[in-house]
C-alpha cells in the first residue's frame, strides 16, 4: 500500500442521448447502470448489459472491468457493444475514439457502427481496469427492445445427462429468442432459502417447490439436483410462447427435466430472476466465502467444483465444515464457484491459498480462464504470471508502459510486478 | 516503393475443428472463407462473416482488415466474434491470445467466451492490417445455424420518406430474425442489367421487373427509385413467414413501398443475393471507378452521394460524363459510393483528388467514417492524418513502434508517415 488517490466519477452522470436510427446511446462514465436501462427502455431500446449490482455500479466501471452478466450470451460482450469512448490518459491527454468531443446531442455523437480508421484502441481500455486511462464517456449500441419475454425454472438430476441436453435443446429449439441460461446448484438455493431473497418480490413458495423436487440418487455427491433458469426475449409473444411450450414438452417427454415452473406473467419472471440474483448475497451471508469467477468448457462446467469438494474432503479434518456452491451463466461457460465455511467471518489465509491452488489448477488443466467477468484487481496478480505465456506478459507490460511510463494508474494492481 | 516481401498464408489452411457445445471454430489463417461456411454448416453452425469475395479471400486477411459484410448487422463485428488468436510478431515472438498452442483438436482450443486476464490484445490485430503482427490462427464463435430464411426485394420512391420508414419498420417488426437490410440505387442496378449478373443463378427477369417499376417523380435527381433487399433468418419457418407477410402488408398499406417481390424458395433467395453481389463487379465493368467505403449516419445515408453528384455537376464541363452509384449495408450506415466515368479505363489523378475531397469532406461534416469495412491500405494515409485528432494519431504511432520498432511490417502503409 502506498499513497493513493481514489477517483469518483459519480458526478459525471449525464446521459447525452440515444440516436433513434442506430440505437447508439452516449453517456458519461458515472451514470448508474440501472438509469441506462430505464433511459434506453423509454426510447424503445434495450441496454445490452445487465448485472446484479445494476442499482449502484457505474457504466465506466463496467466497461473498465469488462463486465459480463446475464445478457452477454444474447446481446454480446462489451467488445461487441461499445462503439465509442472518451478516455483521459495518465499524462492528461484526452482521446476521442469513434466519439465526438461535442456534447450537444447523441445524434451528432460521431459514433459509427463500422469504423476502420486505424487501431481500435478502445478495446485496450475495455477490461483495462483503469491502468491505461480513465474512461470518461462511452457510446454503446442498443438493440430494439424485445416486446415478449418468457422464463422458466427447470430442475435436472444430472449435469452430464440432463443439463447438457437441456442446453443444446435450448440453443437449437429456442434459437434467436434464447436470452439466458443460468445454473444454480442445490447448496446455493439452500442458502437463498435460509437467508431470504433480496429485492421486492417474494418467490419463497417457488423456491420451496424447487427445493422439494423429489430426485433420484440424491445421495450421490455429484448428483444433487441442479436448477436452470431459461429466459427468452423476442418480438411476438404468441410465437415465442408456442416455441417455449414445445421446448418444455420435449424436455419432460424425454425425461431431461424432473420438474419445471413456467412464469405466467412478468411478476413471476421477476421472481425467478430475484432467486438468481439472491445467490451471491445469500451465499455470502452463510459464512466466510472464497469466491471464484471462472470460465470452464461447458461440458466440464461442474467438474471444477467437484474437484474442490473431493480434494477438500481428503483433508477435511484440518479444514472443518466446508460447502461448495456453484451458480453462473451456463451458456457462456462462466461459473461462480464459492467455497463457504459456514458461520465463520474471517478469512483463513492458508485455506484460501489451498482452495485457490485447487480451483486455478483445475481450471487451467481444463483450459478455462481464471478470470471470466469480474476482472483481475490485485488478487490474481500472482497467478496471472504463472498461467500467461511470457511473450504475452511482456507485451502487456510494454503496452502498460507505453500508456503510463511513470506507473501512476492503479499502481501494483492488474499485472504482476 | 521499396524492397518488399509478400507473404502468402494460403498453405496454412487447416480447420482444426469446432467445439459443438460453444460453437467456437478454430482454424489457420489461410483458410478460404467459403470453406469455413461449408464446414460450420456441416456441424449445424453458421459462420458469422459473409462477404462477396468469400470464394477467394482468406480468414486471416478478413480479420486483419476487420471485414464487415452482410452478416455484420445481425451476427456482429469481428471484434464481437473473434474469441482467440495466434499471432507472430515482427521479432518472431508468437502470442497465443485466448487460444491454445496445441493443435490436436478444437475441443481443447483453450478458447473461452469470457476471459478477463489482462489487456485484450487481439483487438489490436483485428483491423491492424498486418502492421503489428501476422495473424496465423483464429478462433471464432459461431451461432447455431438458423433453419428458416426469407428474403424480399422492395422498391421505394424516396429515401427520406420511405426507405427510413421501411428500415424502422423492419427493426421493430422483424426484431431478432432480421438478418440484412441492403440498399441498391437505380444507377447501380442499371449497370447490373447491362453487364450481366455474376454467379450461377439467373435473376434477369426479377431485375427487369425491378427496374420497370413505375415511379413517381422519377425525373428528380434525388428521387430515382431505391431497391432494398430485406432478409430474415430464424428457427421457425411458419412463424417467420407470418411475421414477414404482415411486415410487407403494412409497408404496402401505408404506401412505403411501390413494388415488392418475395422469394418463394431458396433458389429465389440466392437470386436476390446474386443481384446484390453483382453490384461491385458490374459497376466496375461500366468504366473507370472511384470507389469509397464509408459510414454515414443512417438518416443522411444518401446525402454524400447527392453532394458528389451536385458538386460534380457544377463543374461538369471539365469532368465529362460521370455517374454516381450507391449500394451497401443500410442497417449499419455503411455505403459503397462509386463514381464512374463510363467507358474510360484509366484513372484521372486530378479527378480522383477532386472526388475524394468532396466525398471525405461530406462524410466528415456528417461525422461519418471515411473507412467503414475495407481498411486503410495506402490510399487513405494522407486523409487519416487530417481527420484524426493528434493525440489519437500519436498513440497509434506509439503502439506501432512498440510492436515493430524497425518498421518492417507493411512499411509506409496504414498510418501516415
XYZ file of N, CA and C in Angstrom, chain A residues 19-23 44-45 65-70 72-74 77 79-80 89 93-98 100-102 104 107-121 123-124 126-129 131-132 144 146 164 167-168 171-177 233-236 239-240 242-243 246 294-300 329 331-334 365-376 384 387-389 391-392 394-400 402-403 414-415, chain B residues 19-23 44-45 65-70 72-74 77 79-80 89 93-98 100-102 104 107-121 123-124 126-129 131-132 144 146 164 167-168 171-177 233-236 239-240 242-243 246 294-300 329 331-334 365-376 384 387-389 391-392 394-400 402-403 414-415:
690
model
N -29.402 7.838 -30.337
C -29.738 8.070 -31.745
C -30.792 7.040 -32.147
N -31.978 7.526 -32.499
C -33.077 6.575 -32.685
C -32.900 5.692 -33.916
N -32.097 6.126 -34.891
C -31.875 5.267 -36.051
C -30.873 4.147 -35.749
N -29.788 4.484 -35.085
C -28.732 3.487 -34.872
C -28.840 2.792 -33.525
N -29.601 3.369 -32.594
C -29.691 2.805 -31.254
C -28.451 3.043 -30.411
N -37.530 2.818 -26.356
C -37.796 1.567 -27.085
C -36.532 0.774 -27.440
N -35.495 0.935 -26.622
C -34.278 0.138 -26.812
C -33.969 -0.641 -25.532
N -13.912 -2.861 -16.296
C -13.701 -4.225 -15.821
C -14.260 -5.264 -16.799
N -14.737 -4.799 -17.942
C -15.326 -5.703 -18.956
C -16.356 -6.627 -18.321
N -17.337 -6.013 -17.675
C -18.389 -6.789 -17.013
C -19.140 -7.648 -18.027
N -19.569 -8.818 -17.590
C -20.255 -9.750 -18.486
C -21.754 -9.765 -18.234
N -22.180 -10.603 -17.287
C -23.576 -10.593 -16.890
C -24.481 -11.472 -17.724
N -25.787 -11.352 -17.412
C -26.750 -12.317 -17.972
C -27.155 -12.042 -19.414
N -24.967 -11.241 -21.770
C -23.773 -11.499 -22.579
C -24.039 -12.513 -23.691
N -24.685 -13.625 -23.316
C -24.922 -14.699 -24.286
C -25.699 -14.183 -25.498
N -26.740 -13.427 -25.249
C -27.615 -13.000 -26.343
C -27.151 -11.683 -26.975
N -20.700 -9.193 -25.762
C -19.769 -8.632 -24.789
C -19.664 -7.124 -24.992
N -17.004 -5.682 -25.784
C -16.206 -5.519 -27.004
C -17.115 -5.475 -28.239
N -18.291 -6.097 -28.115
C -19.237 -6.092 -29.234
C -20.120 -4.856 -29.231
N -5.877 10.037 -20.504
C -4.653 9.258 -20.269
C -3.913 9.759 -19.032
N -3.654 13.787 -21.551
C -4.184 13.837 -22.918
C -5.535 13.145 -22.973
N -6.393 13.638 -23.849
C -7.727 13.039 -23.992
C -7.846 12.411 -25.378
N -8.379 11.205 -25.426
C -8.635 10.539 -26.713
C -10.139 10.472 -26.955
N -10.540 10.823 -28.176
C -11.924 10.601 -28.605
C -11.902 9.477 -29.621
N -12.349 8.321 -29.216
C -12.259 7.123 -30.057
C -13.635 6.805 -30.631
N -13.819 7.124 -31.904
C -15.110 6.929 -32.581
C -16.234 7.585 -31.777
N -17.538 11.820 -30.642
C -17.280 13.242 -30.857
C -16.894 13.931 -29.551
N -16.182 15.054 -29.664
C -15.870 15.812 -28.449
C -16.930 16.887 -28.212
N -18.019 16.715 -28.923
C -19.042 17.748 -28.910
C -20.263 17.143 -28.248
N -23.321 18.260 -27.683
C -24.672 18.821 -27.848
C -25.791 17.799 -27.959
N -27.349 12.415 -31.532
C -27.461 12.300 -32.981
C -26.123 12.657 -33.621
N -25.416 13.548 -33.017
C -24.152 14.030 -33.556
C -22.977 13.493 -32.737
N -23.174 12.314 -32.137
C -22.107 11.802 -31.275
C -20.914 11.331 -32.100
N -21.099 11.246 -33.432
C -19.975 10.868 -34.284
C -19.555 9.427 -34.081
N -20.508 8.614 -33.666
C -20.193 7.215 -33.413
C -20.753 6.364 -34.554
N -19.871 5.648 -35.230
C -20.291 4.820 -36.347
C -20.224 3.354 -35.959
N -21.163 2.565 -36.488
C -21.113 1.123 -36.222
C -19.897 0.494 -36.880
N -19.555 0.976 -38.063
C -18.373 0.465 -38.733
C -17.359 1.585 -38.868
N -16.147 1.355 -38.368
C -15.101 2.372 -38.463
C -13.762 1.669 -38.487
N -13.077 1.776 -39.602
C -11.763 1.137 -39.749
C -10.685 2.173 -40.019
N -10.553 3.127 -39.118
C -9.540 4.160 -39.329
C -8.444 4.021 -38.285
N -7.669 2.970 -38.434
C -6.542 2.762 -37.519
C -6.846 1.753 -36.437
N -5.868 1.546 -35.550
C -6.026 0.575 -34.466
C -7.255 0.899 -33.626
N -7.997 -0.136 -33.262
C -9.222 0.089 -32.489
C -8.847 0.146 -31.008
N -8.286 1.293 -30.614
C -7.687 1.447 -29.281
C -8.659 1.233 -28.138
N -10.590 -0.994 -27.352
C -10.637 -2.341 -26.754
C -9.574 -2.537 -25.675
N -8.500 -1.757 -25.710
C -7.488 -1.871 -24.651
C -8.032 -1.370 -23.315
N -11.263 -1.425 -22.487
C -12.322 -2.331 -22.033
C -11.636 -3.488 -21.300
N -11.840 -3.556 -20.006
C -11.149 -4.572 -19.222
C -9.744 -4.164 -18.805
N -9.341 -2.943 -19.093
C -8.003 -2.464 -18.707
C -7.948 -1.991 -17.253
N -9.091 -1.977 -16.594
C -9.207 -1.626 -15.169
C -8.498 -0.326 -14.799
N -5.882 1.045 -15.820
C -4.417 1.117 -15.792
C -3.846 1.867 -16.993
N -4.633 2.022 -18.048
C -4.136 2.707 -19.255
C -4.750 4.087 -19.415
N -33.185 -2.989 -30.471
C -34.579 -2.612 -30.241
C -35.126 -3.459 -29.082
N -37.026 -5.914 -27.035
C -37.928 -7.033 -27.320
C -39.270 -6.787 -26.625
N -26.706 -30.774 -19.922
C -26.082 -30.561 -21.237
C -27.102 -30.744 -22.359
N -29.314 -27.677 -22.443
C -28.643 -26.516 -23.050
C -28.628 -26.622 -24.579
N -28.277 -27.792 -25.081
C -28.267 -27.995 -26.530
C -29.654 -27.784 -27.111
N -30.553 -24.108 -27.247
C -29.904 -23.398 -28.357
C -30.574 -23.755 -29.686
N -30.852 -25.050 -29.869
C -31.413 -25.477 -31.152
C -32.879 -25.086 -31.311
N -33.674 -25.260 -30.243
C -35.113 -25.048 -30.396
C -35.537 -23.609 -30.161
N -34.850 -22.930 -29.259
C -35.259 -21.547 -28.971
C -34.517 -20.564 -29.873
N -33.366 -20.997 -30.397
C -32.645 -20.220 -31.411
C -32.454 -18.773 -31.018
N -32.870 -17.871 -31.906
C -32.574 -16.451 -31.754
C -33.340 -15.786 -30.616
N -34.363 -16.450 -30.035
C -35.066 -15.791 -28.917
C -34.475 -16.179 -27.558
N -36.387 -13.823 -25.052
C -36.888 -12.478 -25.363
C -37.058 -12.400 -26.869
N -38.223 -11.963 -27.279
C -38.487 -11.892 -28.711
C -39.466 -10.783 -29.038
N -40.026 -10.858 -30.232
C -40.885 -9.774 -30.704
C -42.339 -10.191 -30.855
N -42.639 -11.480 -30.657
C -44.015 -11.945 -30.890
C -44.403 -12.927 -29.799
N -45.969 -16.412 -30.821
C -44.983 -17.320 -31.418
C -44.002 -17.827 -30.368
N -43.513 -16.906 -29.556
C -42.468 -17.264 -28.593
C -42.997 -18.244 -27.554
N -45.495 -20.392 -27.945
C -45.636 -21.704 -28.590
C -44.289 -22.410 -28.673
N -43.267 -21.670 -29.080
C -41.923 -22.243 -29.204
C -41.438 -22.776 -27.857
N -43.297 -25.992 -26.662
C -42.882 -27.252 -27.286
C -41.483 -27.657 -26.798
N -14.860 -17.992 -12.902
C -14.006 -18.661 -13.890
C -14.792 -19.062 -15.141
N -14.057 -19.250 -16.239
C -14.623 -19.861 -17.438
C -14.143 -21.300 -17.521
N -15.049 -22.192 -17.881
C -14.744 -23.629 -17.983
C -15.459 -24.136 -19.236
N -14.819 -25.023 -20.010
C -15.555 -25.622 -21.128
C -16.889 -26.179 -20.626
N -17.967 -25.907 -21.367
C -19.308 -26.169 -20.846
C -19.503 -27.621 -20.412
N -18.900 -28.579 -21.127
C -19.160 -29.970 -20.725
C -18.373 -30.392 -19.482
N -17.525 -29.500 -18.974
C -16.849 -29.798 -17.695
C -17.211 -28.756 -16.627
N -23.480 -18.243 -15.400
C -24.010 -18.073 -16.752
C -23.596 -19.296 -17.572
N -24.605 -20.791 -20.309
C -24.450 -20.754 -21.769
C -23.094 -20.186 -22.189
N -22.483 -19.377 -21.339
C -21.166 -18.811 -21.644
C -20.028 -19.630 -21.033
N -20.347 -20.688 -20.308
C -19.308 -21.446 -19.618
C -18.694 -20.668 -18.457
N -19.446 -19.760 -17.887
C -18.950 -18.883 -16.824
C -19.557 -19.307 -15.483
N -6.061 -26.752 -16.056
C -5.913 -28.069 -16.690
C -7.030 -28.320 -17.705
N -8.156 -27.644 -17.538
C -9.267 -27.776 -18.481
C -9.234 -26.672 -19.538
N -8.168 -25.896 -19.556
C -8.022 -24.765 -20.485
C -9.145 -23.742 -20.351
N -9.586 -23.551 -19.128
C -10.552 -22.492 -18.861
C -9.830 -21.188 -18.600
N -10.537 -20.216 -18.041
C -9.921 -18.933 -17.694
C -10.138 -18.651 -16.210
N -9.094 -18.209 -15.520
C -9.216 -17.971 -14.075
C -9.927 -16.648 -13.775
N -10.202 -15.863 -14.801
C -10.943 -14.623 -14.594
C -11.893 -14.421 -15.757
N -13.187 -14.621 -15.499
C -14.153 -14.585 -16.608
C -14.734 -13.201 -16.813
N -15.358 -12.649 -15.766
C -16.067 -11.381 -15.999
C -15.904 -10.379 -14.870
N -15.124 -10.710 -13.860
C -15.011 -9.798 -12.724
C -13.648 -9.121 -12.591
N -12.798 -9.284 -13.588
C -11.553 -8.537 -13.559
C -10.454 -9.151 -12.713
N -9.300 -8.517 -12.773
C -8.104 -9.041 -12.109
C -7.863 -8.406 -10.751
N -1.629 -14.760 -12.530
C -1.553 -14.324 -13.921
C -0.169 -14.597 -14.485
N 0.146 -18.340 -15.319
C -0.624 -19.006 -16.385
C -0.428 -18.386 -17.756
N 0.002 -17.134 -17.814
C 0.169 -16.487 -19.113
C 1.540 -16.809 -19.668
N 1.639 -16.920 -20.972
C 2.941 -17.070 -21.612
C 3.778 -15.810 -21.358
N 5.721 -14.252 -23.418
C 5.586 -13.291 -24.518
C 4.375 -12.375 -24.329
N 3.269 -12.990 -23.930
C 2.048 -12.199 -23.748
C 2.215 -11.229 -22.588
N 4.980 -9.993 -21.495
C 5.913 -8.949 -21.912
C 5.209 -7.861 -22.724
N 4.386 -8.288 -23.663
C 3.690 -7.302 -24.494
C 2.726 -6.475 -23.642
N 2.029 -7.139 -22.730
C 1.113 -6.393 -21.856
C 1.867 -5.334 -21.044
N 3.023 -5.727 -20.545
C 3.803 -4.763 -19.757
C 4.285 -3.602 -20.630
N 4.673 -3.925 -21.868
C 5.088 -2.860 -22.790
C 3.946 -1.890 -23.073
N 2.750 -2.462 -23.269
C 1.569 -1.615 -23.529
C 1.329 -0.707 -22.318
N 1.396 -1.298 -21.144
C 1.152 -0.500 -19.943
C 2.171 0.634 -19.840
N 3.832 2.005 -22.256
C 3.581 2.982 -23.318
C 2.558 4.027 -22.877
N 1.513 3.573 -22.189
C 0.458 4.493 -21.779
C 0.794 5.229 -20.486
N -3.553 -5.223 -11.190
C -3.762 -5.749 -12.545
C -2.630 -6.680 -12.972
N -1.584 -6.191 -13.568
C -0.482 -7.068 -13.975
C 0.432 -7.335 -12.786
N -15.989 -26.705 -31.584
C -16.469 -27.250 -30.313
C -17.991 -27.224 -30.341
N -18.618 -28.392 -30.300
C -20.061 -28.418 -30.523
C -20.856 -27.781 -29.380
N -20.269 -27.666 -28.187
C -21.000 -27.003 -27.112
C -20.938 -25.479 -27.241
N -19.749 -24.952 -27.524
C -19.615 -23.489 -27.544
C -19.766 -22.903 -28.936
N -19.670 -23.735 -29.982
C -19.729 -23.218 -31.349
C -18.461 -22.495 -31.768
N -23.867 -27.807 -38.202
C -25.072 -27.128 -37.716
C -24.793 -25.745 -37.102
N -23.725 -25.099 -37.576
C -23.451 -23.734 -37.132
C -23.385 -22.799 -38.343
N -8.110 -7.068 -41.797
C -8.719 -5.846 -42.342
C -10.058 -5.539 -41.674
N -10.418 -6.336 -40.658
C -11.691 -6.144 -39.960
C -12.854 -6.066 -40.942
N -12.968 -7.080 -41.791
C -14.022 -7.109 -42.805
C -15.397 -7.062 -42.143
N -16.344 -6.413 -42.816
C -17.690 -6.261 -42.247
C -18.673 -7.216 -42.900
N -19.259 -6.765 -44.023
C -20.128 -7.649 -44.789
C -21.569 -7.662 -44.346
N -22.329 -8.568 -44.982
C -23.789 -8.527 -44.827
C -24.297 -9.162 -43.537
N -22.885 -8.583 -40.587
C -22.442 -7.690 -39.510
C -23.608 -7.235 -38.633
N -24.683 -6.775 -39.284
C -25.817 -6.217 -38.544
C -26.375 -7.230 -37.546
N -26.544 -8.467 -37.993
C -27.197 -9.471 -37.144
C -26.200 -10.228 -36.262
N -19.690 -7.762 -35.359
C -18.389 -7.462 -35.950
C -17.390 -8.544 -35.572
N -14.789 -7.967 -33.929
C -14.459 -7.699 -32.522
C -15.417 -8.459 -31.591
N -16.621 -8.742 -32.094
C -17.600 -9.485 -31.290
C -17.409 -10.987 -31.413
N 4.775 -11.955 -34.145
C 5.199 -10.553 -34.100
C 6.389 -10.300 -35.021
N 8.483 -13.438 -32.116
C 7.764 -13.967 -30.955
C 6.337 -14.329 -31.356
N 5.818 -15.359 -30.717
C 4.451 -15.787 -31.012
C 3.573 -15.541 -29.793
N 2.390 -14.991 -30.027
C 1.424 -14.802 -28.948
C 0.247 -15.754 -29.148
N -0.152 -16.403 -28.055
C -1.388 -17.186 -28.056
C -2.390 -16.431 -27.193
N -3.350 -15.820 -27.841
C -4.294 -14.957 -27.137
C -5.629 -15.679 -27.007
N -5.917 -16.161 -25.799
C -7.136 -16.932 -25.541
C -7.280 -18.074 -26.547
N -5.087 -22.008 -27.542
C -4.037 -22.923 -27.119
C -2.952 -23.033 -28.180
N -1.749 -23.429 -27.763
C -0.695 -23.659 -28.757
C -0.675 -25.123 -29.170
N -1.756 -25.781 -28.827
C -1.814 -27.224 -29.000
C -2.885 -27.485 -30.058
N -4.182 -30.231 -31.358
C -4.811 -31.550 -31.531
C -6.294 -31.527 -31.842
N -11.864 -28.912 -29.416
C -12.430 -29.057 -28.076
C -11.427 -28.542 -27.040
N -10.164 -28.700 -27.345
C -9.124 -28.279 -26.420
C -8.412 -27.017 -26.921
N -9.169 -26.173 -27.659
C -8.512 -24.996 -28.240
C -8.204 -23.966 -27.160
N -8.768 -24.178 -25.958
C -8.470 -23.253 -24.868
C -9.058 -21.878 -25.100
N -10.159 -21.842 -25.839
C -10.775 -20.558 -26.145
C -12.037 -20.407 -25.317
N -12.070 -19.364 -24.503
C -13.218 -19.132 -23.649
C -14.011 -17.940 -24.158
N -15.334 -18.019 -24.004
C -16.157 -16.876 -24.407
C -15.893 -15.681 -23.500
N -15.661 -15.952 -22.229
C -15.356 -14.856 -21.303
C -13.950 -15.047 -20.778
N -13.117 -14.055 -20.939
C -11.747 -14.143 -20.441
C -11.267 -12.741 -20.111
N -11.014 -12.489 -18.848
C -10.555 -11.169 -18.406
C -9.200 -11.278 -17.723
N -8.231 -11.820 -18.443
C -6.910 -11.951 -17.836
C -5.933 -11.011 -18.539
N -6.111 -9.740 -18.300
C -5.199 -8.750 -18.884
C -5.771 -8.074 -20.114
N -4.969 -7.182 -20.713
C -5.414 -6.430 -21.888
C -5.834 -7.389 -22.997
N -6.931 -7.068 -23.654
C -7.419 -7.948 -24.714
C -6.711 -7.586 -26.029
N -5.462 -8.053 -26.112
C -4.564 -7.621 -27.195
C -5.077 -7.975 -28.591
N -7.656 -7.483 -30.132
C -8.393 -6.444 -30.850
C -7.479 -5.479 -31.606
N -6.214 -5.372 -31.177
C -5.287 -4.511 -31.911
C -4.976 -5.090 -33.292
N -7.053 -7.078 -34.988
C -8.276 -7.039 -35.816
C -8.327 -5.650 -36.451
N -8.163 -5.591 -37.752
C -8.109 -4.297 -38.423
C -6.732 -3.647 -38.386
N -5.721 -4.329 -37.851
C -4.361 -3.765 -37.808
C -3.614 -3.936 -39.125
N -4.231 -4.637 -40.066
C -3.684 -4.804 -41.423
C -2.223 -5.289 -41.426
N 0.240 -4.697 -39.573
C 1.318 -3.790 -39.184
C 1.880 -4.115 -37.804
N 1.124 -4.866 -36.990
C 1.574 -5.180 -35.630
C 2.011 -6.628 -35.491
N -25.731 -21.069 -33.667
C -26.418 -22.229 -34.243
C -27.027 -21.831 -35.590
N -29.398 -21.007 -38.348
C -30.844 -20.790 -38.445
C -31.437 -21.766 -39.459
N -36.344 5.149 -44.935
C -36.138 5.247 -43.484
C -37.289 4.602 -42.725
N -36.888 0.862 -42.923
C -35.839 0.363 -42.027
C -36.333 0.287 -40.585
N -36.980 1.350 -40.136
C -37.512 1.353 -38.765
C -38.510 0.222 -38.574
N -36.777 -3.137 -38.315
C -36.173 -3.367 -36.995
C -37.238 -3.667 -35.952
N -38.344 -2.898 -35.979
C -39.376 -3.075 -34.960
C -40.191 -4.343 -35.171
N -40.562 -4.624 -36.423
C -41.482 -5.746 -36.660
C -40.760 -7.076 -36.836
N -39.587 -7.047 -37.444
C -38.895 -8.322 -37.679
C -37.980 -8.671 -36.502
N -37.602 -7.649 -35.740
C -36.880 -7.882 -34.488
C -35.679 -8.784 -34.640
N -35.636 -9.832 -33.809
C -34.456 -10.690 -33.725
C -34.252 -11.568 -34.951
N -35.245 -11.674 -35.870
C -34.997 -12.504 -37.065
C -34.452 -11.689 -38.237
N -33.577 -14.459 -40.912
C -33.136 -15.818 -40.616
C -33.618 -16.150 -39.206
N -34.266 -17.291 -39.086
C -34.811 -17.663 -37.791
C -34.861 -19.163 -37.633
N -35.658 -19.603 -36.658
C -35.684 -21.022 -36.331
C -37.022 -21.667 -36.642
N -38.018 -20.891 -37.068
C -39.349 -21.454 -37.272
C -39.960 -20.856 -38.526
N -43.622 -19.382 -38.362
C -43.679 -18.119 -37.605
C -43.021 -16.983 -38.383
N -41.838 -17.268 -38.940
C -41.074 -16.213 -39.595
C -41.793 -15.713 -40.846
N -45.064 -15.760 -41.396
C -46.202 -14.951 -40.956
C -45.749 -13.542 -40.568
N -44.653 -13.483 -39.827
C -44.126 -12.195 -39.391
C -43.752 -11.336 -40.600
N -46.811 -9.991 -42.593
C -47.514 -8.842 -42.013
C -46.658 -7.571 -42.122
N -17.705 4.032 -46.947
C -17.822 4.989 -45.841
C -18.984 4.652 -44.911
N -18.895 5.146 -43.681
C -20.033 5.103 -42.757
C -20.657 6.487 -42.702
N -21.972 6.523 -42.707
C -22.710 7.784 -42.672
C -23.896 7.574 -41.736
N -24.250 8.585 -40.906
C -25.463 8.427 -40.103
C -26.628 8.031 -41.017
N -27.412 7.041 -40.582
C -28.389 6.422 -41.487
C -29.345 7.431 -42.115
N -29.760 8.457 -41.362
C -30.732 9.379 -41.963
C -30.109 10.337 -42.977
N -28.781 10.292 -43.140
C -28.145 11.093 -44.200
C -27.434 10.179 -45.206
N -24.641 -1.687 -47.007
C -25.287 -2.288 -45.841
C -26.028 -1.189 -45.074
N -28.457 -1.029 -42.890
C -28.737 -1.102 -41.453
C -27.531 -0.687 -40.610
N -26.333 -0.809 -41.176
C -25.119 -0.401 -40.457
C -24.677 1.023 -40.806
N -25.396 1.700 -41.707
C -24.960 3.022 -42.158
C -23.699 2.957 -43.013
N -23.482 1.834 -43.674
C -22.257 1.624 -44.447
C -22.593 1.679 -45.950
N -18.080 16.025 -42.445
C -19.006 17.045 -41.936
C -20.242 16.389 -41.307
N -20.559 15.166 -41.721
C -21.699 14.441 -41.130
C -21.253 13.530 -39.989
N -19.995 13.630 -39.594
C -19.417 12.785 -38.536
C -19.489 11.297 -38.864
N -19.360 10.983 -40.142
C -19.263 9.588 -40.547
C -17.823 9.121 -40.460
N -17.541 7.974 -41.081
C -16.170 7.457 -41.105
C -15.736 7.256 -42.556
N -14.509 7.679 -42.877
C -14.032 7.565 -44.261
C -13.598 6.142 -44.596
N -13.571 5.272 -43.614
C -13.226 3.878 -43.883
C -14.098 2.988 -43.017
N -15.061 2.321 -43.642
C -16.029 1.552 -42.852
C -15.593 0.112 -42.668
N -15.382 -0.608 -43.770
C -15.116 -2.043 -43.614
C -14.026 -2.560 -44.538
N -13.407 -1.699 -45.317
C -12.412 -2.186 -46.274
C -10.977 -1.781 -45.946
N -10.752 -1.246 -44.779
C -9.383 -0.975 -44.354
C -8.782 0.292 -44.926
N -7.586 0.562 -44.473
C -6.900 1.811 -44.822
C -5.935 1.640 -45.989
N -6.178 10.263 -43.222
C -6.230 9.839 -41.831
C -5.581 10.906 -40.933
N -8.040 13.802 -40.460
C -9.310 13.687 -39.731
C -9.150 13.208 -38.295
N -8.044 12.548 -37.994
C -7.877 12.042 -36.631
C -7.274 13.138 -35.752
N -7.643 13.121 -34.490
C -7.003 14.021 -33.525
C -5.523 13.662 -33.399
N -3.720 13.537 -30.718
C -3.481 12.608 -29.603
C -3.680 11.152 -30.027
N -4.751 10.922 -30.768
C -5.050 9.553 -31.196
C -3.973 9.062 -32.160
N -0.910 10.051 -32.306
C 0.319 9.837 -31.529
C 0.298 8.476 -30.836
N -0.827 8.146 -30.205
C -0.908 6.870 -29.503
C -0.805 5.713 -30.501
N -1.471 5.850 -31.652
C -1.387 4.781 -32.662
C 0.062 4.577 -33.106
N 0.768 5.661 -33.301
C 2.173 5.546 -33.723
C 3.021 4.897 -32.628
N 2.724 5.245 -31.384
C 3.454 4.626 -30.266
C 3.203 3.122 -30.216
N 1.944 2.750 -30.415
C 1.587 1.320 -30.409
C 2.350 0.610 -31.533
N 2.335 1.209 -32.709
C 3.021 0.580 -33.830
C 4.505 0.414 -33.533
N 5.897 0.207 -30.605
C 6.066 -0.803 -29.557
C 6.151 -2.203 -30.151
N 5.300 -2.474 -31.138
C 5.276 -3.814 -31.740
C 6.348 -3.999 -32.807
N -0.912 2.008 -44.016
C -1.769 2.123 -42.840
C -1.708 3.519 -42.228
N -0.816 3.772 -41.308
C -0.735 5.101 -40.701
C 0.076 6.019 -41.605
